[in-house]
Amino acid sequence: MSNIPAELKYASSHEWVRKEADGSYTVGITEHAQELLGDMVFVELPEVGDTVSAGEDCAVAESVKAASDIYAPISGEVVAINEALEDSPELVNSDAFGDGWFFRVMPSDEAEVESLLDADGYQEVIDEE
């Protein structure tokens, strides 16, 4: 059973977002997603300054099993990336909701956040897989 923090919002494609004090949103993949992928061996991140659109693939998580696209759950400008993942992609496995975050986005349309799933909605997505 995967941990699904109630304070986060989720995309059905298994990304989570968390609002930060500066108005940006931190993006990562869920514990469920990292469990499906297995041990991470490489993470390709977007560039700071990139503009991403909701639903657009903008990063890649490569594990011992497969490479998987990571989709932007919201539109906006990438304002930070988790550079620690370049040397330690396994952080995604050990702390998917903490040190294993991927990037931060300053939203261009904050209403998109409201269309994301809450923890119960995301649990239903997992249950249907």
mmCIF file of C-alpha atoms in Angstrom:
data_model
loop_
_atom_site.group_PDB
_atom_site.id
_atom_site.type_symbol
_atom_site.label_atom_id
_atom_site.label_comp_id
_atom_site.label_asym_id
_atom_site.label_seq_id
_atom_site.Cartn_x
_atom_site.Cartn_y
_atom_site.Cartn_z
ATOM 1 C CA MET A 1 0.000 0.000 0.000
ATOM 2 C CA SER A 2 1.474 3.316 -1.066
ATOM 3 C CA ASN A 3 1.642 6.413 1.069
ATOM 4 C CA ILE A 4 -0.564 9.224 -0.329
ATOM 5 C CA PRO A 5 -0.141 12.458 1.660
ATOM 6 C CA ALA A 6 -3.487 14.264 2.023
ATOM 7 C CA GLU A 7 -1.955 17.751 1.727
ATOM 8 C CA LEU A 8 -0.764 17.235 -1.875
ATOM 9 C CA LYS A 9 -2.581 17.301 -5.228
ATOM 10 C CA TYR A 10 -2.106 14.606 -7.860
ATOM 11 C CA ALA A 11 -2.258 14.013 -11.590
ATOM 12 C CA SER A 12 -3.647 10.701 -12.820
ATOM 13 C CA SER A 13 -0.277 10.268 -14.552
ATOM 14 C CA HIS A 14 1.262 9.846 -11.044
ATOM 15 C CA GLU A 15 2.865 13.240 -10.441
ATOM 16 C CA TRP A 16 2.231 15.203 -7.233
ATOM 17 C CA VAL A 17 2.377 18.957 -6.573
ATOM 18 C CA ARG A 18 2.910 20.923 -3.361
ATOM 19 C CA LYS A 19 2.472 24.686 -3.041
ATOM 20 C CA GLU A 20 5.509 26.536 -1.704
ATOM 21 C CA ALA A 21 5.635 29.832 0.224
ATOM 22 C CA ASP A 22 6.794 31.775 -2.865
ATOM 23 C CA GLY A 23 3.742 30.670 -4.898
ATOM 24 C CA SER A 24 5.604 28.047 -6.913
ATOM 25 C CA TYR A 25 4.667 24.370 -6.933
ATOM 26 C CA THR A 26 7.072 21.519 -6.322
ATOM 27 C CA VAL A 27 6.548 18.530 -8.627
ATOM 28 C CA GLY A 28 7.569 14.922 -8.098
ATOM 29 C CA ILE A 29 6.309 11.434 -8.800
ATOM 30 C CA THR A 30 4.296 9.465 -6.291
ATOM 31 C CA GLU A 31 5.506 6.643 -4.125
ATOM 32 C CA HIS A 32 3.238 4.338 -6.142
ATOM 33 C CA ALA A 33 4.907 5.433 -9.397
ATOM 34 C CA GLN A 34 8.435 4.924 -8.106
ATOM 35 C CA GLU A 35 7.444 1.486 -6.798
ATOM 36 C CA LEU A 36 6.192 0.537 -10.270
ATOM 37 C CA LEU A 37 9.351 1.824 -11.948
ATOM 38 C CA GLY A 38 11.815 0.239 -9.549
ATOM 39 C CA ASP A 39 15.323 1.441 -8.770
ATOM 40 C CA MET A 40 16.084 4.774 -10.424
ATOM 41 C CA VAL A 41 19.308 4.963 -12.397
ATOM 42 C CA PHE A 42 18.921 8.326 -14.196
ATOM 43 C CA VAL A 43 16.645 11.346 -14.138
ATOM 44 C CA GLU A 44 16.469 13.901 -16.952
ATOM 45 C CA LEU A 45 15.046 17.210 -15.771
ATOM 46 C CA PRO A 46 13.769 20.296 -17.620
ATOM 47 C CA GLU A 47 15.901 23.442 -17.684
ATOM 48 C CA VAL A 48 15.265 26.353 -15.344
ATOM 49 C CA GLY A 49 13.406 28.929 -17.430
ATOM 50 C CA ASP A 50 11.610 26.343 -19.578
ATOM 51 C CA THR A 51 7.898 26.873 -20.052
ATOM 52 C CA VAL A 52 5.818 23.736 -19.565
ATOM 53 C CA SER A 53 2.173 23.018 -20.342
ATOM 54 C CA ALA A 54 -0.098 20.812 -18.262
ATOM 55 C CA GLY A 55 0.014 17.267 -19.592
ATOM 56 C CA GLU A 56 3.221 17.846 -21.559
ATOM 57 C CA ASP A 57 6.142 15.478 -21.018
ATOM 58 C CA CYS A 58 8.984 17.504 -19.553
ATOM 59 C CA ALA A 59 11.272 15.055 -17.750
ATOM 60 C CA VAL A 60 12.309 11.408 -17.865
ATOM 61 C CA ALA A 61 12.756 8.923 -15.031
ATOM 62 C CA GLU A 62 14.867 5.948 -16.035
ATOM 63 C CA SER A 63 14.878 2.892 -13.824
ATOM 64 C CA VAL A 64 16.309 -0.582 -14.058
ATOM 65 C CA LYS A 65 12.959 -1.623 -15.590
ATOM 66 C CA ALA A 66 12.151 1.172 -18.061
ATOM 67 C CA ALA A 67 12.325 4.847 -18.930
ATOM 68 C CA SER A 68 9.161 6.780 -18.191
ATOM 69 C CA ASP A 69 8.097 10.274 -19.240
ATOM 70 C CA ILE A 70 7.199 12.668 -16.449
ATOM 71 C CA TYR A 71 4.360 15.050 -17.295
ATOM 72 C CA ALA A 72 3.855 18.605 -16.077
ATOM 73 C CA PRO A 73 0.752 18.537 -13.871
ATOM 74 C CA ILE A 74 0.337 22.321 -14.293
ATOM 75 C CA SER A 75 1.446 24.940 -16.814
ATOM 76 C CA GLY A 76 4.060 27.542 -16.041
ATOM 77 C CA GLU A 77 7.747 28.378 -15.910
ATOM 78 C CA VAL A 78 10.289 26.015 -14.379
ATOM 79 C CA VAL A 79 11.922 28.037 -11.591
ATOM 80 C CA ALA A 80 14.085 25.323 -9.986
ATOM 81 C CA ILE A 81 15.246 21.771 -10.553
ATOM 82 C CA ASN A 82 16.444 19.198 -8.042
ATOM 83 C CA GLU A 83 20.116 19.037 -9.010
ATOM 84 C CA ALA A 84 20.724 16.385 -6.326
ATOM 85 C CA LEU A 85 18.958 13.870 -8.606
ATOM 86 C CA GLU A 86 21.769 14.119 -11.170
ATOM 87 C CA ASP A 87 24.162 12.368 -8.789
ATOM 88 C CA SER A 88 21.603 10.538 -6.664
ATOM 89 C CA PRO A 89 18.545 9.475 -8.694
ATOM 90 C CA GLU A 90 17.798 6.930 -5.968
ATOM 91 C CA LEU A 91 16.423 9.811 -3.869
ATOM 92 C CA VAL A 92 13.208 9.298 -5.850
ATOM 93 C CA ASN A 93 12.971 5.779 -4.413
ATOM 94 C CA SER A 94 13.956 6.656 -0.857
ATOM 95 C CA ASP A 95 11.923 9.875 -0.431
ATOM 96 C CA ALA A 96 9.466 10.381 -3.323
ATOM 97 C CA PHE A 97 7.551 13.136 -1.502
ATOM 98 C CA GLY A 98 10.616 14.872 -0.033
ATOM 99 C CA ASP A 99 14.216 14.878 -1.263
ATOM 100 C CA GLY A 100 13.163 13.059 -4.452
ATOM 101 C CA TRP A 101 11.243 16.037 -5.925
ATOM 102 C CA PHE A 102 11.917 16.830 -9.603
ATOM 103 C CA PHE A 103 11.309 20.532 -10.321
ATOM 104 C CA ARG A 104 9.369 23.620 -9.280
ATOM 105 C CA VAL A 105 6.910 25.494 -11.499
ATOM 106 C CA MET A 106 5.589 29.037 -11.130
ATOM 107 C CA PRO A 107 2.038 28.486 -12.403
ATOM 108 C CA SER A 108 0.654 30.498 -15.302
ATOM 109 C CA ASP A 109 -2.900 29.434 -14.427
ATOM 110 C CA GLU A 110 -3.340 28.484 -10.791
ATOM 111 C CA ALA A 111 -6.858 27.214 -11.550
ATOM 112 C CA GLU A 112 -5.194 24.134 -13.071
ATOM 113 C CA VAL A 113 -4.169 23.086 -9.564
ATOM 114 C CA GLU A 114 -7.841 22.844 -8.570
ATOM 115 C CA SER A 115 -8.467 20.377 -11.393
ATOM 116 C CA LEU A 116 -5.888 17.955 -9.976
ATOM 117 C CA LEU A 117 -6.910 15.007 -7.804
ATOM 118 C CA ASP A 118 -6.982 14.971 -4.022
ATOM 119 C CA ALA A 119 -5.549 11.981 -2.135
ATOM 120 C CA ASP A 120 -8.835 10.033 -2.276
ATOM 121 C CA GLY A 121 -9.192 10.665 -6.005
ATOM 122 C CA TYR A 122 -5.644 9.527 -6.628
ATOM 123 C CA GLN A 123 -6.240 6.382 -4.545
ATOM 124 C CA GLU A 124 -9.174 5.581 -6.848
ATOM 125 C CA VAL A 125 -6.858 5.915 -9.873
ATOM 126 C CA ILE A 126 -4.423 3.442 -8.321
ATOM 127 C CA ASP A 127 -7.235 1.050 -7.384
ATOM 128 C CA GLU A 128 -8.458 0.982 -10.989
ATOM 129 C CA GLU A 129 -5.040 0.059 -12.417
#
